[in-house]
mmCIF file with all atom_site columns, C-alpha atoms in Angstrom:
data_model
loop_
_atom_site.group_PDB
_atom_site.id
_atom_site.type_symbol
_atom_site.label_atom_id
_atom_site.label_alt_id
_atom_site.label_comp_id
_atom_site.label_asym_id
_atom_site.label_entity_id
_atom_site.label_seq_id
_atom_site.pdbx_PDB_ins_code
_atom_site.Cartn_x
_atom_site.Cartn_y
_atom_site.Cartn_z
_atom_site.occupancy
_atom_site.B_iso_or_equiv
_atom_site.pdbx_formal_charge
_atom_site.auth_seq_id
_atom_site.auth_comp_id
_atom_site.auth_asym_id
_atom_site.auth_atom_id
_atom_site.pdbx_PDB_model_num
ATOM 1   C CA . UNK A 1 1   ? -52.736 -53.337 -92.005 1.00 0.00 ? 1   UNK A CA 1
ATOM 2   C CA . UNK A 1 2   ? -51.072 -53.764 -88.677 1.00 0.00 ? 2   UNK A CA 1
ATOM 3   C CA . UNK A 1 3   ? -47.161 -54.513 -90.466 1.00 0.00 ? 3   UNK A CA 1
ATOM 4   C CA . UNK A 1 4   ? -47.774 -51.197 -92.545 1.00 0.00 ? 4   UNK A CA 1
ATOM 5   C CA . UNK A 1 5   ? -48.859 -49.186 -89.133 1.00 0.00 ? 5   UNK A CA 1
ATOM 6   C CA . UNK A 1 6   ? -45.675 -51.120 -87.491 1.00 0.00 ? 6   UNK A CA 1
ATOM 7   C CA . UNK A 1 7   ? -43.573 -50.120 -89.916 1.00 0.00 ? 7   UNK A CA 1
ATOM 8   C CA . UNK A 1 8   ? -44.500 -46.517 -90.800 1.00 0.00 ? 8   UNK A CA 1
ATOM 9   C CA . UNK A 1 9   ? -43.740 -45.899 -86.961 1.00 0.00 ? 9   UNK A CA 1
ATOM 10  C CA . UNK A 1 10  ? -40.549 -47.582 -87.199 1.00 0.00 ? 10  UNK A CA 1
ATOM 11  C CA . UNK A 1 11  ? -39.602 -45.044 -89.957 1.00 0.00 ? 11  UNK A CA 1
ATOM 12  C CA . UNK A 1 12  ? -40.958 -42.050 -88.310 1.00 0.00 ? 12  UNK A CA 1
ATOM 13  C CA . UNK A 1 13  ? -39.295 -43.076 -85.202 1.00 0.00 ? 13  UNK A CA 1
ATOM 14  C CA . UNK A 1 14  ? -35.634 -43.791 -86.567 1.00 0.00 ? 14  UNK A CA 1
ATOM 15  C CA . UNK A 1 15  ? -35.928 -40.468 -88.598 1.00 0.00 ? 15  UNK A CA 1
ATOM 16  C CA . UNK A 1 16  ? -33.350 -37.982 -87.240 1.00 0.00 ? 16  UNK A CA 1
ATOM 17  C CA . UNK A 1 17  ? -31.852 -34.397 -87.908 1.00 0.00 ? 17  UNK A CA 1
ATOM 18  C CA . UNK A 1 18  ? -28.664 -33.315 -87.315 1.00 0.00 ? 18  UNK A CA 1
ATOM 19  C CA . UNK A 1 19  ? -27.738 -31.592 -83.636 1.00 0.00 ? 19  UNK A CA 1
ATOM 20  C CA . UNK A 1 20  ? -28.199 -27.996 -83.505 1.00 0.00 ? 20  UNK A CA 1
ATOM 21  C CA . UNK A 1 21  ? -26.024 -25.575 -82.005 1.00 0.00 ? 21  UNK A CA 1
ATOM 22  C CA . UNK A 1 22  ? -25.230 -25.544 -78.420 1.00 0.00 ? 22  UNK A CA 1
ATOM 23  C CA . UNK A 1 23  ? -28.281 -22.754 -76.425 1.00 0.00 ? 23  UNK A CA 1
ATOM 24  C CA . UNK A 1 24  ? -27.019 -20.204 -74.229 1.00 0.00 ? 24  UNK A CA 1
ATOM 25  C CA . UNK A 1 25  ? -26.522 -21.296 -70.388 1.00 0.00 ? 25  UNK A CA 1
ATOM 26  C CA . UNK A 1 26  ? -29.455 -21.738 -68.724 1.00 0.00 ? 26  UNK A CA 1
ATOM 27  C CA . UNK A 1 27  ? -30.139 -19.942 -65.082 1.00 0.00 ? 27  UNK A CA 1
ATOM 28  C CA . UNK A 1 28  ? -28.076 -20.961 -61.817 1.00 0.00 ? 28  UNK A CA 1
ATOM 29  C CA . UNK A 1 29  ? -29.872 -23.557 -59.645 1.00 0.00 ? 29  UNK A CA 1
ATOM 30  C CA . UNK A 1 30  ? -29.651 -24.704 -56.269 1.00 0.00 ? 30  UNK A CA 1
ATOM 31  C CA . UNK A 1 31  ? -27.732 -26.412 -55.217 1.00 0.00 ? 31  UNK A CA 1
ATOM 32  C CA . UNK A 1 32  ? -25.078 -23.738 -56.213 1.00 0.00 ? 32  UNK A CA 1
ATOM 33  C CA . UNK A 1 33  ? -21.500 -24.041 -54.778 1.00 0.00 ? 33  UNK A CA 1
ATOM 34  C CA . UNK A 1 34  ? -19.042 -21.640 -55.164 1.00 0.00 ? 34  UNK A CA 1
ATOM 35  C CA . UNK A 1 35  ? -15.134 -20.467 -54.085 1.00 0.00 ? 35  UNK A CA 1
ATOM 36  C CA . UNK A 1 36  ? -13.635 -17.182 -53.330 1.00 0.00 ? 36  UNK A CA 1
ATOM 37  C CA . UNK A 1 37  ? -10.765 -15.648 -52.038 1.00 0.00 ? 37  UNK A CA 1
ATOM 38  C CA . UNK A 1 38  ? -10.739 -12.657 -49.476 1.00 0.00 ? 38  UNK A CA 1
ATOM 39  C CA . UNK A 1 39  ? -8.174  -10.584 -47.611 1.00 0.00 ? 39  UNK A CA 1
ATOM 40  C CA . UNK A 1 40  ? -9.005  -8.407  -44.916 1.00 0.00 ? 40  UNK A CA 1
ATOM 41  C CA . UNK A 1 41  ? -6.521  -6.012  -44.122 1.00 0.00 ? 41  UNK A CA 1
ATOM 42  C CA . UNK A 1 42  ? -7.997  -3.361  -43.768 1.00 0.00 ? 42  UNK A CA 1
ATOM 43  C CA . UNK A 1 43  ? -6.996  -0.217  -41.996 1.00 0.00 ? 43  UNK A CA 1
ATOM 44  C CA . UNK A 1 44  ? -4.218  -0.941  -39.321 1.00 0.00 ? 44  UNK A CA 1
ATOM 45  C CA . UNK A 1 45  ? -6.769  0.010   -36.779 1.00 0.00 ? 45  UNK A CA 1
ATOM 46  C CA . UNK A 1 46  ? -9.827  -1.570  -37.499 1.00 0.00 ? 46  UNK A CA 1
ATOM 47  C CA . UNK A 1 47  ? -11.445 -4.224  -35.270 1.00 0.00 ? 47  UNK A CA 1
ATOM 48  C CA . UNK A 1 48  ? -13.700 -5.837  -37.774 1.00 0.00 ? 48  UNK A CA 1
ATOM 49  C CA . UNK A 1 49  ? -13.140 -6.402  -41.426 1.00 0.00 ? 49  UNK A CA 1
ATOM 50  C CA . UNK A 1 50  ? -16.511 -7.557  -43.710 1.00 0.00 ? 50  UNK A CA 1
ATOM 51  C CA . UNK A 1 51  ? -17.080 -8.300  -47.095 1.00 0.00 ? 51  UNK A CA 1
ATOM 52  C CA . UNK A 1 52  ? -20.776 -8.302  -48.613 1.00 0.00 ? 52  UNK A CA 1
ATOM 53  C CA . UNK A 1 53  ? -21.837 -9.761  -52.198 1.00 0.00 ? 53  UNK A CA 1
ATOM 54  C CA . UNK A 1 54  ? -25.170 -10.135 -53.978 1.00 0.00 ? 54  UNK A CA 1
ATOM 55  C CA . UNK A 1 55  ? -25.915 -13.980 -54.024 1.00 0.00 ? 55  UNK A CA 1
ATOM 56  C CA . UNK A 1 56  ? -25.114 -15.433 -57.432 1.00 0.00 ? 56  UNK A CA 1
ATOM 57  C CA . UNK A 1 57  ? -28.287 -17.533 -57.638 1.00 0.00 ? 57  UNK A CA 1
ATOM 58  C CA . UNK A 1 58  ? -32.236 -16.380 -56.228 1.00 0.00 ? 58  UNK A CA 1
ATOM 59  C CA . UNK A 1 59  ? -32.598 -16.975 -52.972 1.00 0.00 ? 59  UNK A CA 1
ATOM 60  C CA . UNK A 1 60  ? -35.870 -17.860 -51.045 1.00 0.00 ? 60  UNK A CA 1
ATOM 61  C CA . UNK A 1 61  ? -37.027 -17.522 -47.658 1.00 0.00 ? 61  UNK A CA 1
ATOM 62  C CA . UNK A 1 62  ? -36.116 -20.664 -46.078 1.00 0.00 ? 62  UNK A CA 1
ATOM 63  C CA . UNK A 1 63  ? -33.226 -21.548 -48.245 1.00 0.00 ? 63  UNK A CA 1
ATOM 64  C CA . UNK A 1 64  ? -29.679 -22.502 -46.611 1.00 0.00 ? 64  UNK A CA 1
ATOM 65  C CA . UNK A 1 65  ? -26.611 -21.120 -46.738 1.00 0.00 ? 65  UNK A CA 1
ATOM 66  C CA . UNK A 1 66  ? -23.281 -22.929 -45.467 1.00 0.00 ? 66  UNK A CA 1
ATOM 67  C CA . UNK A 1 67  ? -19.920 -20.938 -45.660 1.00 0.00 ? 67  UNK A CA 1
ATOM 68  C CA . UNK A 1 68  ? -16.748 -23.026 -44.899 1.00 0.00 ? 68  UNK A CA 1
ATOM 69  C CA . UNK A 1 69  ? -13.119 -21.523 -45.345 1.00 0.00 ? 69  UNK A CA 1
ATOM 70  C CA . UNK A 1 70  ? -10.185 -23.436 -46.606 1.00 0.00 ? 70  UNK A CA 1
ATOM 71  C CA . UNK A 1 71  ? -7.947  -24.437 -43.551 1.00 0.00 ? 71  UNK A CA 1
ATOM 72  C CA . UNK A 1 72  ? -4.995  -26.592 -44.605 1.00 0.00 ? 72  UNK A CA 1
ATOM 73  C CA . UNK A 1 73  ? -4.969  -30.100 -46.238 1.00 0.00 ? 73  UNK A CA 1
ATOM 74  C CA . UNK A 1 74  ? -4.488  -33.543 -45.094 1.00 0.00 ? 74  UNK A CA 1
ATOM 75  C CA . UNK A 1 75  ? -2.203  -36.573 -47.103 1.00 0.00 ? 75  UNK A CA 1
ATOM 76  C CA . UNK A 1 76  ? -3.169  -39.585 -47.602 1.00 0.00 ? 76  UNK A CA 1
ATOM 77  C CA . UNK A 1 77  ? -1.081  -42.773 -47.582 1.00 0.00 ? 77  UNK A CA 1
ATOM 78  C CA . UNK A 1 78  ? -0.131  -42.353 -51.465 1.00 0.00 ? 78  UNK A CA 1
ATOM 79  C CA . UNK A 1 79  ? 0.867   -38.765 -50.791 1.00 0.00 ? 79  UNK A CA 1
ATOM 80  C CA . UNK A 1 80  ? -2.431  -37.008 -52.416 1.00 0.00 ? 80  UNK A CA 1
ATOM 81  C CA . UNK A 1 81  ? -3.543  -34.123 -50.753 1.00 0.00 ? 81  UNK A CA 1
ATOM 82  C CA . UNK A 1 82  ? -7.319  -33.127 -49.551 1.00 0.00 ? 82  UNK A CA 1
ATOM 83  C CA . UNK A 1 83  ? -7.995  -29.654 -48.538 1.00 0.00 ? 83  UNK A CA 1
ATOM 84  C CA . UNK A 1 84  ? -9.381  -29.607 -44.702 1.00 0.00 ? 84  UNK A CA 1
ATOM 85  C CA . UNK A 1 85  ? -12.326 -27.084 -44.904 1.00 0.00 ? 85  UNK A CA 1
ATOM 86  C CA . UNK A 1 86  ? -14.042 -25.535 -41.806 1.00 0.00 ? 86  UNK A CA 1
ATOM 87  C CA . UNK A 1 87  ? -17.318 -24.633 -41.281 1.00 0.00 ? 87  UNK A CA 1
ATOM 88  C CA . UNK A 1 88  ? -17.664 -20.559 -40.120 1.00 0.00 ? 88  UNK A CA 1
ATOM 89  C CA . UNK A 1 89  ? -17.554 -19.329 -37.676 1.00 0.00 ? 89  UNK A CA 1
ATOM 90  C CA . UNK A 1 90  ? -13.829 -20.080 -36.912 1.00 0.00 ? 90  UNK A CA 1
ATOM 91  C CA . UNK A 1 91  ? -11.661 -18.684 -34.656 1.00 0.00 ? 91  UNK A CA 1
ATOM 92  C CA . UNK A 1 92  ? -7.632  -18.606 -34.898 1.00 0.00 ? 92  UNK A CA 1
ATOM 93  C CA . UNK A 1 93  ? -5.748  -17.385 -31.862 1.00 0.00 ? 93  UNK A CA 1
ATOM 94  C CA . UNK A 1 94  ? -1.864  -15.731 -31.203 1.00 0.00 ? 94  UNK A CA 1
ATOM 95  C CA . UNK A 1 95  ? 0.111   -14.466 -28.235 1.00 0.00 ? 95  UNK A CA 1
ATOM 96  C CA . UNK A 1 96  ? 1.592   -11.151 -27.825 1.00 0.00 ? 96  UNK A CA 1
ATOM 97  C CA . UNK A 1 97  ? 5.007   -11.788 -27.103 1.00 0.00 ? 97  UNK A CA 1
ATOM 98  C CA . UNK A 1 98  ? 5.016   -9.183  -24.695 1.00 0.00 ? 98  UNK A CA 1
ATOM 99  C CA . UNK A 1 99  ? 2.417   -9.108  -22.704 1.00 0.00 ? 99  UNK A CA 1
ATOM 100 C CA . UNK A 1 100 ? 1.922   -13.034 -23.162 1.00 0.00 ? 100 UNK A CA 1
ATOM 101 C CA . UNK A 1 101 ? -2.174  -12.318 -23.682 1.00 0.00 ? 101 UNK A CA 1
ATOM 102 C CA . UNK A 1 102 ? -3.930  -14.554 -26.025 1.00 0.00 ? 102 UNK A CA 1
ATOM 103 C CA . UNK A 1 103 ? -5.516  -12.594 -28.642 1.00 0.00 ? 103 UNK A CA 1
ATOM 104 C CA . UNK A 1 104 ? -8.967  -14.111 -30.770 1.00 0.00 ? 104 UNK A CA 1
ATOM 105 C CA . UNK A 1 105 ? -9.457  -14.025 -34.398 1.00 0.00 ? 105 UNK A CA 1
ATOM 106 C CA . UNK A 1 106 ? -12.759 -14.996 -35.608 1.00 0.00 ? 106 UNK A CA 1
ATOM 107 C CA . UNK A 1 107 ? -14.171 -15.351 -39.231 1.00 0.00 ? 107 UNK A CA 1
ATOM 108 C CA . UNK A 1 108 ? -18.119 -15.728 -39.539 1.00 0.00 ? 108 UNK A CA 1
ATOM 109 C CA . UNK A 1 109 ? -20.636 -14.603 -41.920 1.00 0.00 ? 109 UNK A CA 1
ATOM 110 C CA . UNK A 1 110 ? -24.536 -13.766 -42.126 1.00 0.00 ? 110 UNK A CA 1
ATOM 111 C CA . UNK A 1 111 ? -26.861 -13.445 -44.770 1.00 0.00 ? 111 UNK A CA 1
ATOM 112 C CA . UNK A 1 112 ? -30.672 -12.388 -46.109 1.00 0.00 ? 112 UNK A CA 1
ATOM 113 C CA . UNK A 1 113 ? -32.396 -13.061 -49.007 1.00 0.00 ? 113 UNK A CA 1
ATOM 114 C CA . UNK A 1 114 ? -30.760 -10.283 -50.891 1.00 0.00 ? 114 UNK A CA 1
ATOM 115 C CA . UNK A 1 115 ? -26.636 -10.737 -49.881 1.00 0.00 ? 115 UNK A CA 1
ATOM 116 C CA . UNK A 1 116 ? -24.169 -12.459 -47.492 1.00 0.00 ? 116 UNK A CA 1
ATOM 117 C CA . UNK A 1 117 ? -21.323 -10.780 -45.648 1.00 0.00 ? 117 UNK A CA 1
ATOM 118 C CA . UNK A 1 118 ? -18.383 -12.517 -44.585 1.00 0.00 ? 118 UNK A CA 1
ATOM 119 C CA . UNK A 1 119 ? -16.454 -11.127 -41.489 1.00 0.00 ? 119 UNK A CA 1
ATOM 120 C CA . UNK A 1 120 ? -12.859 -11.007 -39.466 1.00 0.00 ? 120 UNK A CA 1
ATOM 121 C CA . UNK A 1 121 ? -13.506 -10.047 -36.192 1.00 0.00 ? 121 UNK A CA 1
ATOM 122 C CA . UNK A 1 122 ? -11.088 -9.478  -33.544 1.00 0.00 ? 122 UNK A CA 1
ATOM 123 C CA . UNK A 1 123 ? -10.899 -8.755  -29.679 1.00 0.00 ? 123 UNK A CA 1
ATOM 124 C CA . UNK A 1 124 ? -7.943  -6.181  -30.775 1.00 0.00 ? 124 UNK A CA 1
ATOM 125 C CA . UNK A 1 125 ? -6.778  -4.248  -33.943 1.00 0.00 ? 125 UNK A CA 1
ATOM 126 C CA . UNK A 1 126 ? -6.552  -7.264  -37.241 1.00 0.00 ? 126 UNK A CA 1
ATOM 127 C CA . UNK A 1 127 ? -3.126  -5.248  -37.370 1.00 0.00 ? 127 UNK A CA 1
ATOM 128 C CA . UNK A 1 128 ? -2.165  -7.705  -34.818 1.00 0.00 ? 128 UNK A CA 1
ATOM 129 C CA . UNK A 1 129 ? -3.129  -11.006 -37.166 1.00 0.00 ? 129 UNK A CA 1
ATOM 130 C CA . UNK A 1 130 ? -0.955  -9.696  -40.136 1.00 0.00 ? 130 UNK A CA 1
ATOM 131 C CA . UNK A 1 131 ? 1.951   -11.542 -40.978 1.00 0.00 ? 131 UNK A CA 1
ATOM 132 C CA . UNK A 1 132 ? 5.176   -9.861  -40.089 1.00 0.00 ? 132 UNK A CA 1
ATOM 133 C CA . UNK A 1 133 ? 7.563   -12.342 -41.675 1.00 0.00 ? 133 UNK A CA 1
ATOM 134 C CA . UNK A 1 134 ? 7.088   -15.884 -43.897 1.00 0.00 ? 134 UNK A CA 1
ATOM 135 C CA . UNK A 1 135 ? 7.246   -17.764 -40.819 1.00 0.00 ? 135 UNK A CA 1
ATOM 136 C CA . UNK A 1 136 ? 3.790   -16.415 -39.298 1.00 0.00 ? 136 UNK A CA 1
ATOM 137 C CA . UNK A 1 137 ? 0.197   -18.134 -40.328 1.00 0.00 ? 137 UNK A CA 1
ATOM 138 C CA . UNK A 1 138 ? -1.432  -14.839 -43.076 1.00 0.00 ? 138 UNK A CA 1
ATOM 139 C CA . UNK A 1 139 ? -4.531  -15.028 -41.356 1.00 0.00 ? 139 UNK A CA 1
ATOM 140 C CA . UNK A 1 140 ? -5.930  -12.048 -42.957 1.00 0.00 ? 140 UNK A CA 1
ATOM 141 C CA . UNK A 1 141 ? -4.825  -12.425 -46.422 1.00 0.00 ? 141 UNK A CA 1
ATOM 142 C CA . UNK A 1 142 ? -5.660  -14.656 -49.865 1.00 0.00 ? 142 UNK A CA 1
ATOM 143 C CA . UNK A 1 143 ? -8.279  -16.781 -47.459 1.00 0.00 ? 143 UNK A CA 1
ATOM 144 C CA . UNK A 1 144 ? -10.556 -19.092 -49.791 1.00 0.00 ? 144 UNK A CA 1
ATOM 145 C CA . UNK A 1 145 ? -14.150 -19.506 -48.695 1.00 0.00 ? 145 UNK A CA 1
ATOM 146 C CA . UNK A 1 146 ? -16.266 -22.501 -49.988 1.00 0.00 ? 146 UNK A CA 1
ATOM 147 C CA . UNK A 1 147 ? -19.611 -20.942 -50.330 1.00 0.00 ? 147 UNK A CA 1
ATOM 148 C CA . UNK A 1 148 ? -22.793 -23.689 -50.456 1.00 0.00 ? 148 UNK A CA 1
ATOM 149 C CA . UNK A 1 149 ? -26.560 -22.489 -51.113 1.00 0.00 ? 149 UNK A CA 1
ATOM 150 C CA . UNK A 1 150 ? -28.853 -25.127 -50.566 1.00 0.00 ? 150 UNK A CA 1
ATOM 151 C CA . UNK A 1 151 ? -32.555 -25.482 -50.978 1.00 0.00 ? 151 UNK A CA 1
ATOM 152 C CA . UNK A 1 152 ? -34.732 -24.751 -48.968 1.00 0.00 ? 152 UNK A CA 1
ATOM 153 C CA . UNK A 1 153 ? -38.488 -25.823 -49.111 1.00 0.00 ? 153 UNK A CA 1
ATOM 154 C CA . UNK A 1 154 ? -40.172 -22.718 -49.709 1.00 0.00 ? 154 UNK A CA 1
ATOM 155 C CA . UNK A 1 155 ? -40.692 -22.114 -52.796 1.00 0.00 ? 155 UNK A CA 1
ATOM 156 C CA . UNK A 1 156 ? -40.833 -25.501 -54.703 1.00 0.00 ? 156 UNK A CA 1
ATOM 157 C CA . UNK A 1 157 ? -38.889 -24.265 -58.012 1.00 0.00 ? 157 UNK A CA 1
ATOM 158 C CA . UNK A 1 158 ? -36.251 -24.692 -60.687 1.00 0.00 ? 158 UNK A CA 1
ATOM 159 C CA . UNK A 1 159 ? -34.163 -26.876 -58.176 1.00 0.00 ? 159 UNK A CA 1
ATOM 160 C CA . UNK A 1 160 ? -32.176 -29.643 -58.184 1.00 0.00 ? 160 UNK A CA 1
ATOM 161 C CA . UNK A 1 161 ? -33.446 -32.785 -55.725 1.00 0.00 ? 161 UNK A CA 1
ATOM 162 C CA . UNK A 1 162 ? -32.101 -32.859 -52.001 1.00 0.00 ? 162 UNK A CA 1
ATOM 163 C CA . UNK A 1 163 ? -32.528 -36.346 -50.200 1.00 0.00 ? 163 UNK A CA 1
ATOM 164 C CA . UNK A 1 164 ? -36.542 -36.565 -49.199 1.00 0.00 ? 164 UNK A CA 1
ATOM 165 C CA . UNK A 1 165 ? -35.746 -37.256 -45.981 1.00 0.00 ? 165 UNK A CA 1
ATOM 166 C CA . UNK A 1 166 ? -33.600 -33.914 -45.248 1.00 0.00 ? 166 UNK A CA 1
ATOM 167 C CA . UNK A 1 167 ? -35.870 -30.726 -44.122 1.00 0.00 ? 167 UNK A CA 1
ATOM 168 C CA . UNK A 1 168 ? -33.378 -27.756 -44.763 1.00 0.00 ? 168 UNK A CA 1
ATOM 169 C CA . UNK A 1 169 ? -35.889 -25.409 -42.708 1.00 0.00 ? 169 UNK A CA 1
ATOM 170 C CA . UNK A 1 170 ? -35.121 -27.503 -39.486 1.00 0.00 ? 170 UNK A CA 1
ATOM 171 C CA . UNK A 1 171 ? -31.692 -28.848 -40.360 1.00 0.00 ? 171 UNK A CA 1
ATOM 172 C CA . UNK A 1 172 ? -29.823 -25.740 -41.735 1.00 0.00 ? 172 UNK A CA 1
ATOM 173 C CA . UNK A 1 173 ? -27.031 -26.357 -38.959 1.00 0.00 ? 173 UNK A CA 1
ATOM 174 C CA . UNK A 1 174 ? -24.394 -24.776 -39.991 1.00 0.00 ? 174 UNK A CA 1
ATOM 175 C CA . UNK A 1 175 ? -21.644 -26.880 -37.641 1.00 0.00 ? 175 UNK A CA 1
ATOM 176 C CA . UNK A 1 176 ? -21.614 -29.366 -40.444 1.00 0.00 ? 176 UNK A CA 1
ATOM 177 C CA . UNK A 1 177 ? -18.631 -29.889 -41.701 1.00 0.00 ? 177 UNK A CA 1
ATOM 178 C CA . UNK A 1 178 ? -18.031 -30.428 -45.890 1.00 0.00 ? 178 UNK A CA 1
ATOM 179 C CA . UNK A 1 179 ? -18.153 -33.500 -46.383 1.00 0.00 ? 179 UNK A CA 1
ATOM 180 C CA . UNK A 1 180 ? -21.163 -34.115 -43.911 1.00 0.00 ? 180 UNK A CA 1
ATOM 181 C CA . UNK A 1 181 ? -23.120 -31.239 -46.139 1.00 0.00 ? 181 UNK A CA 1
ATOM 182 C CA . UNK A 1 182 ? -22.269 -32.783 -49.150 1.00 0.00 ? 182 UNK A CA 1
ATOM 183 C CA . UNK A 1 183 ? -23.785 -36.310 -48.321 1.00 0.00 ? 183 UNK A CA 1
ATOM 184 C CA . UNK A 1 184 ? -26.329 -35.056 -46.833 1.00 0.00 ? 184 UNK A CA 1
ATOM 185 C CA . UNK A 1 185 ? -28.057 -32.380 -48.961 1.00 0.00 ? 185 UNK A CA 1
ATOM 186 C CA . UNK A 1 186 ? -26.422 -34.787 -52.225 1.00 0.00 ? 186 UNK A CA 1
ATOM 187 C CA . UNK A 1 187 ? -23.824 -32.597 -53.096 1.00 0.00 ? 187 UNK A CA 1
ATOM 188 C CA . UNK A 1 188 ? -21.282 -35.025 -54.519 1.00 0.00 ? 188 UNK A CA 1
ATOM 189 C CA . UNK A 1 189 ? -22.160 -34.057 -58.980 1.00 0.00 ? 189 UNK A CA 1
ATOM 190 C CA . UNK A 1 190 ? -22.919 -30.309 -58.320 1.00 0.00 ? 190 UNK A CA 1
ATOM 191 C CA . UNK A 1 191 ? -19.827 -28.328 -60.052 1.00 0.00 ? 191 UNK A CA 1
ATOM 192 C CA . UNK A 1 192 ? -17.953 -26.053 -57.673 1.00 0.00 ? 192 UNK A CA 1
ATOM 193 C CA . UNK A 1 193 ? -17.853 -22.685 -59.271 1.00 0.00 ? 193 UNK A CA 1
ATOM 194 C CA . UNK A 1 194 ? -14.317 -21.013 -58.832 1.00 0.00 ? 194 UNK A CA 1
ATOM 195 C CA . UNK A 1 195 ? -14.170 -16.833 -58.673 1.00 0.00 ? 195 UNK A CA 1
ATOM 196 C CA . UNK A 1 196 ? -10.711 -16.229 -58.730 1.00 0.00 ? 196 UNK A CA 1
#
């Protein structure tokens, strides 16, 4: 009795169909990364330059969100190149040739539950920060942002694992650079989306 309950399970058990089709994408979870690129030349005039976007993803009252923008690369000794990217806010500066004053450009962003904004803010016209000739920095122009939602712990839903000994409520510091965020809120097998 017990080798003909042994092997009906074995049967049952090694009894397989054939794969069906592939469902449709499920919903974005956190963690959520994501790339952009901005320009803000706006009016010759203008002071302050924003951009605001609905959030990809549902976000929660206590969730995170980390915006970094992409500022150069490094090489390493076999000649591979790493971008370098920044947490916001960052500030770039340039002299006026002639009056020799040191001007600020800053980039920094906010957000609520419902969007995020990303900003160029200046102590003078952003007329100032355009690039007048290949030789100058384009501050203002193509400008990728790395964009990083992370959980927070309110609510408790549909989200991928952070490290149990991270509290994003209390630790959503947003001085931390990318590679810092990434080991520490276990970044390093979520996909970076690309929208552009």
């Amino acid at each position: 009795m017990l080798f003909a309950f042994v092997a009906s399970s074995l049967l049952i058990v090694g009894c397989e169909g054939s794969t069906g089709p592939q469902g449709p994408p499920g919903p974005s979870i956190f963690p959520y990364v994501m790339e952009t690129r901005l320009s803000f030349d706006g009016k010759p005039n203008d002071a302050v330059v924003g951009h605001a976007f609905t959030h990809p993803v549902k976000v929660y009252d206590g969730d995170v969100l980390l915006v970094y923008i992409l500022d150069g690369s490094v090489t390493d000794n076999q000649g591979t190149k790493f971008p370098v990217w920044t947490p916001l806010s960052k500030s770039y500066y340039k002299t006026n040739s002639d009056t020799k004053i040191e001007h600020q450009l800053e980039f920094s962003y906010n957000f609520s539950v419902l969007d995020y904004e990303i900003v160029a803010s200046s102590d003078r016209d952003l007329g100032f920060f355009r690039a007048q000739n290949s030789n100058e920095i384009p501050y203002l122009v193509d400008r990728t942002f790395r964009i990083v939602y992370i959980p927070g712990a309110n609510p408790k839903s549909n989200t991928k694992s952070v490290k149990a000994n991270n509290d994003t409520k209390s630790s959503g510091n947003t001085t931390l650079s990318y590679e810092e965020a990434v080991r520490k809120y276990n970044l390093e097998d979520v996909k970076v989306v690309k929208n552009y």
